[in-house]
Amino acid sequence: MRHLHSALLPALLIPFLTPLPPAPAQPPPTTVPAIARTWPVGVRPPVLRTWEPPPTPYARGHRGVDLAAAPGTPVRAVAAGRVTFAGRVAGKGVISIALTGTDLRTTYEPVRATVKKGEEVTPGEPLGTVEPTGSHCTATCVHWGLRRGETYLNPLSLLPPWLLRRGPSRLLPVLGVPLPT
């Protein structure tokens, strides 16, 4: 009987002594707060190419949106943040902004930067101007991207509905109220 106890004891204790496997990592949230206060270029620029998420990290896709913009057009910060990069990558001017109070980062290219790494920017503040070359578009454009960590997201999701609507607001007459003379 004594041998039976000494043989069973390790078998009974092993489950309690073995460390538990780590909990599965929580995927990053896929929702994006609509914190943008302006478009990066223009009032409502034409979207030349939409966001096409790749099925895997290294697959084909379009990791941002292309917005029509003429060379020299001012490029603005869509939301408050800190410049984390302003320089050249593969011959193109690139600006990256870490958005305040989030784990999100926006990118803009090709842009001739007027801001420097470490500067704080406010919504609508000019970051630079659209460069005449370096775009992957057939016409001049700005490629606007959004990332959370290593995950690419749709930058248009930063825009609140009122910025996505077409056309300006129009005031209509109020019935029963006389027009001013």
Short mmCIF file of N, CA and C in Angstrom, two decimals:
data_model
loop_
_atom_site.label_atom_id
_atom_site.label_comp_id
_atom_site.label_asym_id
_atom_site.label_seq_id
_atom_site.Cartn_x
_atom_site.Cartn_y
_atom_site.Cartn_z
N MET A 1 0.82 -1.19 0.00
CA MET A 1 0.00 0.00 0.00
C MET A 1 0.86 1.25 0.00
N ARG A 2 1.99 1.19 0.75
CA ARG A 2 2.87 2.34 0.81
C ARG A 2 3.41 2.68 -0.58
N HIS A 3 3.74 1.67 -1.38
CA HIS A 3 4.24 1.91 -2.73
C HIS A 3 3.16 2.52 -3.62
N LEU A 4 1.93 2.12 -3.39
CA LEU A 4 0.83 2.67 -4.17
C LEU A 4 0.68 4.16 -3.90
N HIS A 5 0.78 4.59 -2.61
CA HIS A 5 0.68 6.01 -2.26
C HIS A 5 1.82 6.81 -2.88
N SER A 6 3.04 6.27 -2.80
CA SER A 6 4.17 7.03 -3.35
C SER A 6 4.11 7.08 -4.88
N ALA A 7 3.46 6.14 -5.52
CA ALA A 7 3.31 6.18 -6.98
C ALA A 7 2.19 7.14 -7.37
N LEU A 8 1.14 7.20 -6.56
CA LEU A 8 0.01 8.07 -6.87
C LEU A 8 0.26 9.54 -6.53
N LEU A 9 1.05 9.79 -5.52
CA LEU A 9 1.27 11.15 -5.06
C LEU A 9 1.76 12.08 -6.18
N PRO A 10 2.81 11.73 -6.93
CA PRO A 10 3.24 12.62 -8.01
C PRO A 10 2.15 12.81 -9.07
N ALA A 11 1.42 11.76 -9.38
CA ALA A 11 0.37 11.87 -10.39
C ALA A 11 -0.73 12.84 -9.93
N LEU A 12 -1.00 12.84 -8.63
CA LEU A 12 -2.03 13.75 -8.11
C LEU A 12 -1.53 15.18 -7.99
N LEU A 13 -0.24 15.36 -7.73
CA LEU A 13 0.29 16.70 -7.53
C LEU A 13 0.70 17.41 -8.83
N ILE A 14 1.02 16.67 -9.87
CA ILE A 14 1.52 17.29 -11.11
C ILE A 14 0.55 18.33 -11.65
N PRO A 15 -0.76 18.08 -11.71
CA PRO A 15 -1.64 19.13 -12.24
C PRO A 15 -1.58 20.43 -11.43
N PHE A 16 -1.31 20.33 -10.14
CA PHE A 16 -1.26 21.54 -9.30
C PHE A 16 0.09 22.24 -9.38
N LEU A 17 1.14 21.52 -9.73
CA LEU A 17 2.48 22.09 -9.79
C LEU A 17 2.84 22.60 -11.19
N THR A 18 2.09 22.17 -12.20
CA THR A 18 2.36 22.59 -13.57
C THR A 18 1.79 23.98 -13.78
N PRO A 19 2.60 24.93 -14.26
CA PRO A 19 2.06 26.27 -14.48
C PRO A 19 0.99 26.24 -15.57
N LEU A 20 0.00 27.11 -15.41
CA LEU A 20 -1.06 27.21 -16.40
C LEU A 20 -0.53 27.89 -17.64
N PRO A 21 -1.04 27.52 -18.81
CA PRO A 21 -0.59 28.22 -20.01
C PRO A 21 -1.08 29.66 -19.96
N PRO A 22 -0.36 30.58 -20.60
CA PRO A 22 -0.79 31.98 -20.56
C PRO A 22 -2.15 32.14 -21.22
N ALA A 23 -2.90 33.09 -20.72
CA ALA A 23 -4.21 33.38 -21.31
C ALA A 23 -4.00 33.86 -22.74
N PRO A 24 -4.92 33.52 -23.63
CA PRO A 24 -4.73 34.00 -25.01
C PRO A 24 -4.73 35.52 -25.05
N ALA A 25 -3.87 36.05 -25.91
CA ALA A 25 -3.78 37.51 -26.03
C ALA A 25 -5.09 38.06 -26.57
N GLN A 26 -5.51 39.15 -25.99
CA GLN A 26 -6.72 39.80 -26.47
C GLN A 26 -6.40 40.54 -27.75
N PRO A 27 -7.21 40.35 -28.80
CA PRO A 27 -6.93 41.10 -30.02
C PRO A 27 -7.16 42.59 -29.78
N PRO A 28 -6.43 43.42 -30.48
CA PRO A 28 -6.64 44.86 -30.29
C PRO A 28 -8.06 45.23 -30.73
N PRO A 29 -8.64 46.25 -30.11
CA PRO A 29 -9.98 46.63 -30.50
C PRO A 29 -10.02 47.06 -31.96
N THR A 30 -11.13 46.75 -32.63
CA THR A 30 -11.24 47.10 -34.05
C THR A 30 -12.02 48.39 -34.24
N THR A 31 -12.64 48.89 -33.19
CA THR A 31 -13.37 50.14 -33.34
C THR A 31 -12.40 51.31 -33.25
N VAL A 32 -12.75 52.34 -33.97
CA VAL A 32 -11.92 53.54 -34.02
C VAL A 32 -12.79 54.72 -33.61
N PRO A 33 -12.32 55.54 -32.65
CA PRO A 33 -13.13 56.70 -32.27
C PRO A 33 -13.14 57.74 -33.39
N ALA A 34 -14.29 58.32 -33.65
CA ALA A 34 -14.42 59.35 -34.69
C ALA A 34 -13.93 60.69 -34.13
N ILE A 35 -12.60 60.83 -34.03
CA ILE A 35 -12.02 62.01 -33.37
C ILE A 35 -11.48 63.05 -34.35
N ALA A 36 -11.52 62.74 -35.65
CA ALA A 36 -11.00 63.71 -36.63
C ALA A 36 -11.90 64.94 -36.65
N ARG A 37 -11.30 66.08 -36.89
CA ARG A 37 -12.05 67.34 -36.96
C ARG A 37 -11.96 67.99 -38.32
N THR A 38 -11.18 67.35 -39.23
CA THR A 38 -11.01 67.89 -40.58
C THR A 38 -10.49 66.78 -41.48
N TRP A 39 -10.63 66.96 -42.76
CA TRP A 39 -9.99 66.08 -43.73
C TRP A 39 -8.51 66.46 -43.80
N PRO A 40 -7.64 65.54 -44.20
CA PRO A 40 -6.22 65.89 -44.33
C PRO A 40 -5.97 66.92 -45.42
N VAL A 41 -6.76 66.87 -46.50
CA VAL A 41 -6.63 67.83 -47.60
C VAL A 41 -8.02 68.27 -48.05
N GLY A 42 -8.15 69.53 -48.40
CA GLY A 42 -9.42 70.03 -48.93
C GLY A 42 -10.57 69.99 -47.94
N VAL A 43 -11.77 70.19 -48.48
CA VAL A 43 -12.98 70.17 -47.65
C VAL A 43 -13.59 68.78 -47.63
N ARG A 44 -13.72 68.17 -48.77
CA ARG A 44 -14.13 66.77 -48.90
C ARG A 44 -13.53 66.26 -50.20
N PRO A 45 -12.26 65.87 -50.15
CA PRO A 45 -11.57 65.49 -51.38
C PRO A 45 -12.12 64.19 -51.96
N PRO A 46 -12.06 64.03 -53.27
CA PRO A 46 -12.44 62.75 -53.86
C PRO A 46 -11.52 61.64 -53.35
N VAL A 47 -12.12 60.50 -53.02
CA VAL A 47 -11.34 59.33 -52.62
C VAL A 47 -11.02 58.56 -53.90
N LEU A 48 -9.74 58.54 -54.27
CA LEU A 48 -9.32 57.89 -55.51
C LEU A 48 -9.23 56.37 -55.35
N ARG A 49 -8.86 55.93 -54.17
CA ARG A 49 -8.79 54.49 -53.88
C ARG A 49 -9.12 54.29 -52.41
N THR A 50 -9.99 53.34 -52.13
CA THR A 50 -10.42 53.09 -50.76
C THR A 50 -9.48 52.13 -50.06
N TRP A 51 -9.74 51.96 -48.78
CA TRP A 51 -8.99 51.04 -47.93
C TRP A 51 -9.39 49.62 -48.28
N GLU A 52 -8.41 48.78 -48.53
CA GLU A 52 -8.64 47.37 -48.84
C GLU A 52 -7.75 46.55 -47.92
N PRO A 53 -8.28 46.12 -46.76
CA PRO A 53 -7.42 45.41 -45.80
C PRO A 53 -6.88 44.11 -46.38
N PRO A 54 -5.60 43.84 -46.16
CA PRO A 54 -5.04 42.57 -46.65
C PRO A 54 -5.55 41.42 -45.79
N PRO A 55 -5.73 40.23 -46.38
CA PRO A 55 -6.21 39.09 -45.60
C PRO A 55 -5.18 38.58 -44.59
N THR A 56 -3.91 38.82 -44.87
CA THR A 56 -2.84 38.45 -43.95
C THR A 56 -1.85 39.62 -43.90
N PRO A 57 -0.99 39.68 -42.89
CA PRO A 57 -0.09 40.83 -42.76
C PRO A 57 0.78 41.12 -43.99
N TYR A 58 1.14 40.11 -44.76
CA TYR A 58 2.05 40.33 -45.89
C TYR A 58 1.35 40.21 -47.24
N ALA A 59 0.04 40.09 -47.24
CA ALA A 59 -0.70 39.94 -48.49
C ALA A 59 -0.92 41.29 -49.16
N ARG A 60 -1.38 41.23 -50.40
CA ARG A 60 -1.72 42.45 -51.14
C ARG A 60 -2.93 43.11 -50.51
N GLY A 61 -3.00 44.39 -50.64
CA GLY A 61 -4.11 45.17 -50.13
C GLY A 61 -3.75 46.64 -50.27
N HIS A 62 -4.62 47.48 -49.81
CA HIS A 62 -4.35 48.92 -49.82
C HIS A 62 -4.54 49.39 -48.39
N ARG A 63 -3.46 49.74 -47.73
CA ARG A 63 -3.44 49.99 -46.29
C ARG A 63 -3.69 51.45 -45.94
N GLY A 64 -4.64 52.04 -46.62
CA GLY A 64 -5.01 53.43 -46.39
C GLY A 64 -5.98 53.87 -47.46
N VAL A 65 -6.18 55.18 -47.59
CA VAL A 65 -7.01 55.73 -48.66
C VAL A 65 -6.19 56.77 -49.41
N ASP A 66 -6.47 56.89 -50.70
CA ASP A 66 -5.81 57.89 -51.53
C ASP A 66 -6.80 59.02 -51.78
N LEU A 67 -6.40 60.23 -51.40
CA LEU A 67 -7.24 61.41 -51.55
C LEU A 67 -6.66 62.31 -52.63
N ALA A 68 -7.50 62.74 -53.58
CA ALA A 68 -7.04 63.63 -54.64
C ALA A 68 -6.56 64.94 -54.04
N ALA A 69 -5.39 65.38 -54.48
CA ALA A 69 -4.83 66.65 -54.00
C ALA A 69 -3.76 67.10 -54.97
N ALA A 70 -3.83 68.36 -55.37
CA ALA A 70 -2.83 68.92 -56.28
C ALA A 70 -1.52 69.15 -55.55
N PRO A 71 -0.40 69.14 -56.29
CA PRO A 71 0.89 69.46 -55.66
C PRO A 71 0.83 70.83 -54.98
N GLY A 72 1.42 70.93 -53.81
CA GLY A 72 1.43 72.19 -53.06
C GLY A 72 0.23 72.39 -52.15
N THR A 73 -0.77 71.48 -52.23
CA THR A 73 -1.94 71.57 -51.35
C THR A 73 -1.51 71.37 -49.90
N PRO A 74 -2.00 72.22 -48.98
CA PRO A 74 -1.67 72.00 -47.57
C PRO A 74 -2.23 70.67 -47.06
N VAL A 75 -1.43 69.96 -46.28
CA VAL A 75 -1.85 68.72 -45.62
C VAL A 75 -1.97 69.05 -44.14
N ARG A 76 -3.14 68.72 -43.56
CA ARG A 76 -3.43 69.09 -42.17
C ARG A 76 -3.56 67.86 -41.27
N ALA A 77 -3.28 68.08 -39.99
CA ALA A 77 -3.52 67.04 -38.99
C ALA A 77 -5.03 66.87 -38.83
N VAL A 78 -5.51 65.64 -38.83
CA VAL A 78 -6.95 65.42 -38.70
C VAL A 78 -7.40 65.50 -37.24
N ALA A 79 -6.47 65.28 -36.32
CA ALA A 79 -6.79 65.29 -34.89
C ALA A 79 -5.52 65.70 -34.13
N ALA A 80 -5.68 65.98 -32.86
CA ALA A 80 -4.53 66.37 -32.03
C ALA A 80 -3.58 65.19 -31.85
N GLY A 81 -2.29 65.51 -31.79
CA GLY A 81 -1.31 64.45 -31.59
C GLY A 81 0.11 64.97 -31.54
N ARG A 82 1.04 64.03 -31.58
CA ARG A 82 2.47 64.35 -31.54
C ARG A 82 3.13 63.73 -32.77
N VAL A 83 3.96 64.51 -33.44
CA VAL A 83 4.67 64.03 -34.62
C VAL A 83 5.70 62.98 -34.16
N THR A 84 5.57 61.76 -34.67
CA THR A 84 6.52 60.70 -34.32
C THR A 84 7.55 60.48 -35.42
N PHE A 85 7.24 60.97 -36.64
CA PHE A 85 8.20 60.88 -37.74
C PHE A 85 7.85 61.94 -38.77
N ALA A 86 8.85 62.60 -39.28
CA ALA A 86 8.71 63.55 -40.39
C ALA A 86 10.01 63.49 -41.17
N GLY A 87 9.99 62.78 -42.27
CA GLY A 87 11.21 62.62 -43.06
C GLY A 87 10.93 61.85 -44.33
N ARG A 88 11.99 61.30 -44.90
CA ARG A 88 11.88 60.62 -46.18
C ARG A 88 12.01 59.12 -45.99
N VAL A 89 11.15 58.38 -46.69
CA VAL A 89 11.20 56.92 -46.72
C VAL A 89 11.10 56.52 -48.19
N ALA A 90 12.10 55.83 -48.67
CA ALA A 90 12.14 55.38 -50.07
C ALA A 90 11.90 56.55 -51.02
N GLY A 91 12.48 57.71 -50.72
CA GLY A 91 12.37 58.86 -51.59
C GLY A 91 11.11 59.68 -51.44
N LYS A 92 10.19 59.26 -50.56
CA LYS A 92 8.92 59.97 -50.36
C LYS A 92 8.92 60.66 -49.01
N GLY A 93 8.30 61.84 -48.95
CA GLY A 93 8.11 62.52 -47.68
C GLY A 93 6.96 61.87 -46.92
N VAL A 94 7.24 61.48 -45.68
CA VAL A 94 6.24 60.79 -44.85
C VAL A 94 6.15 61.50 -43.51
N ILE A 95 4.92 61.64 -43.02
CA ILE A 95 4.67 62.19 -41.68
C ILE A 95 3.80 61.19 -40.93
N SER A 96 4.16 60.95 -39.67
CA SER A 96 3.38 60.05 -38.82
C SER A 96 3.03 60.80 -37.53
N ILE A 97 1.78 60.70 -37.12
CA ILE A 97 1.28 61.39 -35.94
C ILE A 97 0.65 60.39 -34.97
N ALA A 98 1.12 60.36 -33.72
CA ALA A 98 0.48 59.56 -32.66
C ALA A 98 -0.67 60.40 -32.12
N LEU A 99 -1.89 59.90 -32.23
CA LEU A 99 -3.07 60.67 -31.84
C LEU A 99 -3.25 60.69 -30.33
N THR A 100 -3.45 61.87 -29.78
CA THR A 100 -3.56 62.09 -28.34
C THR A 100 -4.68 61.25 -27.73
N GLY A 101 -4.38 60.59 -26.61
CA GLY A 101 -5.38 59.85 -25.85
C GLY A 101 -5.81 58.54 -26.49
N THR A 102 -5.06 58.08 -27.51
CA THR A 102 -5.41 56.82 -28.18
C THR A 102 -4.14 56.01 -28.40
N ASP A 103 -4.32 54.82 -28.94
CA ASP A 103 -3.18 54.00 -29.35
C ASP A 103 -3.09 53.97 -30.88
N LEU A 104 -3.57 55.05 -31.50
CA LEU A 104 -3.64 55.14 -32.96
C LEU A 104 -2.55 56.06 -33.52
N ARG A 105 -2.17 55.78 -34.77
CA ARG A 105 -1.16 56.59 -35.45
C ARG A 105 -1.62 56.79 -36.90
N THR A 106 -1.62 58.05 -37.36
CA THR A 106 -1.95 58.34 -38.75
C THR A 106 -0.67 58.63 -39.52
N THR A 107 -0.72 58.35 -40.83
CA THR A 107 0.41 58.64 -41.71
C THR A 107 -0.09 59.38 -42.94
N TYR A 108 0.79 60.20 -43.50
CA TYR A 108 0.48 60.99 -44.68
C TYR A 108 1.70 60.93 -45.60
N GLU A 109 1.46 60.68 -46.91
CA GLU A 109 2.55 60.68 -47.88
C GLU A 109 2.01 60.91 -49.29
N PRO A 110 2.75 61.44 -50.22
CA PRO A 110 4.02 62.13 -50.11
C PRO A 110 3.83 63.59 -49.69
N VAL A 111 4.47 63.98 -48.63
CA VAL A 111 4.29 65.31 -48.06
C VAL A 111 5.65 65.94 -47.76
N ARG A 112 5.81 67.19 -48.16
CA ARG A 112 7.00 67.97 -47.79
C ARG A 112 6.69 68.56 -46.41
N ALA A 113 7.31 68.03 -45.39
CA ALA A 113 6.97 68.37 -44.00
C ALA A 113 7.41 69.77 -43.61
N THR A 114 6.55 70.43 -42.84
CA THR A 114 6.91 71.70 -42.20
C THR A 114 6.93 71.52 -40.68
N VAL A 115 6.65 70.29 -40.22
CA VAL A 115 6.70 69.97 -38.79
C VAL A 115 7.90 69.07 -38.54
N LYS A 116 8.28 68.97 -37.28
CA LYS A 116 9.42 68.15 -36.89
C LYS A 116 8.99 67.11 -35.85
N LYS A 117 9.76 66.03 -35.78
CA LYS A 117 9.50 64.97 -34.80
C LYS A 117 9.44 65.58 -33.39
N GLY A 118 8.43 65.17 -32.63
CA GLY A 118 8.26 65.63 -31.26
C GLY A 118 7.30 66.79 -31.10
N GLU A 119 6.97 67.49 -32.18
CA GLU A 119 6.04 68.63 -32.09
C GLU A 119 4.62 68.15 -31.83
N GLU A 120 3.91 68.92 -31.03
CA GLU A 120 2.48 68.69 -30.79
C GLU A 120 1.71 69.42 -31.89
N VAL A 121 0.66 68.76 -32.42
CA VAL A 121 -0.16 69.39 -33.45
C VAL A 121 -1.62 69.37 -33.01
N THR A 122 -2.38 70.33 -33.52
CA THR A 122 -3.80 70.44 -33.22
C THR A 122 -4.60 70.10 -34.48
N PRO A 123 -5.88 69.77 -34.33
CA PRO A 123 -6.69 69.46 -35.51
C PRO A 123 -6.69 70.63 -36.49
N GLY A 124 -6.46 70.32 -37.75
CA GLY A 124 -6.45 71.34 -38.79
C GLY A 124 -5.12 72.05 -38.98
N GLU A 125 -4.16 71.78 -38.10
CA GLU A 125 -2.86 72.44 -38.21
C GLU A 125 -2.10 71.91 -39.43
N PRO A 126 -1.52 72.82 -40.23
CA PRO A 126 -0.75 72.36 -41.40
C PRO A 126 0.47 71.54 -40.98
N LEU A 127 0.69 70.43 -41.69
CA LEU A 127 1.84 69.56 -41.45
C LEU A 127 2.88 69.73 -42.54
N GLY A 128 2.44 70.16 -43.72
CA GLY A 128 3.31 70.30 -44.87
C GLY A 128 2.45 70.47 -46.11
N THR A 129 3.06 70.19 -47.27
CA THR A 129 2.34 70.31 -48.54
C THR A 129 2.54 69.05 -49.37
N VAL A 130 1.58 68.80 -50.24
CA VAL A 130 1.64 67.62 -51.12
C VAL A 130 2.82 67.78 -52.08
N GLU A 131 3.66 66.76 -52.15
CA GLU A 131 4.79 66.77 -53.08
C GLU A 131 4.31 66.42 -54.48
N PRO A 132 4.95 66.98 -55.51
CA PRO A 132 4.50 66.70 -56.88
C PRO A 132 4.83 65.29 -57.36
N THR A 133 5.78 64.62 -56.72
CA THR A 133 6.15 63.26 -57.12
C THR A 133 6.20 62.36 -55.89
N GLY A 134 6.28 61.05 -56.15
CA GLY A 134 6.38 60.09 -55.04
C GLY A 134 5.08 59.39 -54.72
N SER A 135 4.00 59.80 -55.37
CA SER A 135 2.71 59.17 -55.12
C SER A 135 2.59 57.89 -55.92
N HIS A 136 1.84 56.94 -55.42
CA HIS A 136 1.57 55.72 -56.18
C HIS A 136 0.27 55.83 -56.98
N CYS A 137 -0.36 57.00 -56.92
CA CYS A 137 -1.61 57.25 -57.66
C CYS A 137 -1.29 57.64 -59.10
N THR A 138 -2.27 57.46 -59.99
CA THR A 138 -2.08 57.91 -61.38
C THR A 138 -2.15 59.42 -61.45
N ALA A 139 -2.97 60.06 -60.58
CA ALA A 139 -3.01 61.51 -60.44
C ALA A 139 -2.35 61.84 -59.10
N THR A 140 -2.02 63.10 -58.87
CA THR A 140 -1.39 63.47 -57.60
C THR A 140 -2.40 63.22 -56.47
N CYS A 141 -1.92 62.62 -55.41
CA CYS A 141 -2.80 62.32 -54.27
C CYS A 141 -2.00 62.29 -52.98
N VAL A 142 -2.74 62.20 -51.88
CA VAL A 142 -2.14 61.96 -50.57
C VAL A 142 -2.63 60.59 -50.12
N HIS A 143 -1.69 59.75 -49.73
CA HIS A 143 -2.05 58.46 -49.14
C HIS A 143 -2.16 58.69 -47.64
N TRP A 144 -3.35 58.45 -47.09
CA TRP A 144 -3.63 58.66 -45.67
C TRP A 144 -3.83 57.30 -45.04
N GLY A 145 -3.02 56.99 -44.03
CA GLY A 145 -3.09 55.69 -43.38
C GLY A 145 -3.40 55.81 -41.90
N LEU A 146 -3.80 54.68 -41.30
CA LEU A 146 -4.11 54.60 -39.87
C LEU A 146 -3.68 53.24 -39.37
N ARG A 147 -2.97 53.26 -38.22
CA ARG A 147 -2.52 52.00 -37.60
C ARG A 147 -2.78 52.01 -36.11
N ARG A 148 -3.04 50.81 -35.61
CA ARG A 148 -3.06 50.54 -34.17
C ARG A 148 -2.04 49.42 -33.99
N GLY A 149 -0.88 49.77 -33.42
CA GLY A 149 0.20 48.79 -33.34
C GLY A 149 0.64 48.42 -34.75
N GLU A 150 0.59 47.14 -35.07
CA GLU A 150 0.96 46.67 -36.40
C GLU A 150 -0.26 46.45 -37.29
N THR A 151 -1.44 46.76 -36.79
CA THR A 151 -2.67 46.53 -37.53
C THR A 151 -3.10 47.78 -38.28
N TYR A 152 -3.31 47.64 -39.58
CA TYR A 152 -3.80 48.75 -40.39
C TYR A 152 -5.32 48.83 -40.27
N LEU A 153 -5.83 50.06 -40.17
CA LEU A 153 -7.26 50.30 -40.05
C LEU A 153 -7.69 51.31 -41.12
N ASN A 154 -8.99 51.44 -41.30
CA ASN A 154 -9.53 52.37 -42.28
C ASN A 154 -9.47 53.79 -41.71
N PRO A 155 -8.67 54.69 -42.30
CA PRO A 155 -8.58 56.05 -41.75
C PRO A 155 -9.89 56.83 -41.85
N LEU A 156 -10.75 56.48 -42.80
CA LEU A 156 -12.03 57.19 -42.90
C LEU A 156 -12.89 56.98 -41.66
N SER A 157 -12.61 55.91 -40.89
CA SER A 157 -13.38 55.67 -39.66
C SER A 157 -13.07 56.72 -38.58
N LEU A 158 -11.99 57.49 -38.75
CA LEU A 158 -11.70 58.59 -37.82
C LEU A 158 -12.66 59.77 -38.00
N LEU A 159 -13.26 59.86 -39.18
CA LEU A 159 -14.12 61.00 -39.49
C LEU A 159 -15.52 60.81 -38.94
N PRO A 160 -16.05 61.81 -38.24
CA PRO A 160 -17.43 61.71 -37.77
C PRO A 160 -18.39 61.81 -38.96
N PRO A 161 -19.62 61.33 -38.82
CA PRO A 161 -20.57 61.33 -39.94
C PRO A 161 -20.74 62.69 -40.61
N TRP A 162 -20.73 63.77 -39.84
CA TRP A 162 -20.95 65.09 -40.44
C TRP A 162 -19.83 65.48 -41.39
N LEU A 163 -18.63 64.92 -41.22
CA LEU A 163 -17.54 65.21 -42.17
C LEU A 163 -17.58 64.29 -43.39
N LEU A 164 -18.27 63.17 -43.28
CA LEU A 164 -18.35 62.23 -44.39
C LEU A 164 -19.46 62.57 -45.37
N ARG A 165 -20.46 63.33 -44.92
CA ARG A 165 -21.60 63.66 -45.78
C ARG A 165 -21.16 64.51 -46.96
N ARG A 166 -21.87 64.34 -48.03
CA ARG A 166 -21.58 65.13 -49.23
C ARG A 166 -22.26 66.48 -49.14
N GLY A 167 -21.60 67.48 -49.70
CA GLY A 167 -22.19 68.80 -49.83
C GLY A 167 -22.24 69.58 -48.54
N PRO A 168 -22.28 70.89 -48.67
CA PRO A 168 -22.35 71.75 -47.49
C PRO A 168 -23.77 71.80 -46.92
N SER A 169 -23.88 72.22 -45.67
CA SER A 169 -25.19 72.40 -45.06
C SER A 169 -25.89 73.57 -45.73
N ARG A 170 -27.23 73.50 -45.81
CA ARG A 170 -28.00 74.60 -46.38
C ARG A 170 -29.06 75.01 -45.37
N LEU A 171 -29.22 76.29 -45.19
CA LEU A 171 -30.26 76.81 -44.31
C LEU A 171 -31.53 76.99 -45.13
N LEU A 172 -32.63 76.52 -44.58
CA LEU A 172 -33.91 76.65 -45.25
C LEU A 172 -34.75 77.68 -44.52
N PRO A 173 -35.68 78.33 -45.22
CA PRO A 173 -36.53 79.31 -44.54
C PRO A 173 -37.42 78.63 -43.52
N VAL A 174 -37.72 79.34 -42.46
CA VAL A 174 -38.64 78.82 -41.45
C VAL A 174 -40.03 79.30 -41.81
N LEU A 175 -40.96 78.37 -41.93
CA LEU A 175 -42.33 78.73 -42.32
C LEU A 175 -42.97 79.63 -41.26
N GLY A 176 -43.66 80.63 -41.73
CA GLY A 176 -44.38 81.52 -40.82
C GLY A 176 -43.52 82.66 -40.28
N VAL A 177 -42.25 82.67 -40.57
CA VAL A 177 -41.39 83.75 -40.10
C VAL A 177 -41.08 84.64 -41.31
N PRO A 178 -41.38 85.93 -41.21
CA PRO A 178 -41.15 86.80 -42.37
C PRO A 178 -39.66 86.93 -42.65
N LEU A 179 -39.35 87.09 -43.93
CA LEU A 179 -37.95 87.29 -44.35
C LEU A 179 -37.51 88.69 -43.93
N PRO A 180 -36.25 88.85 -43.55
CA PRO A 180 -35.77 90.19 -43.17
C PRO A 180 -35.75 91.11 -44.39
N THR A 181 -36.01 92.36 -44.15
CA THR A 181 -36.00 93.32 -45.27
C THR A 181 -34.88 94.29 -45.15
#
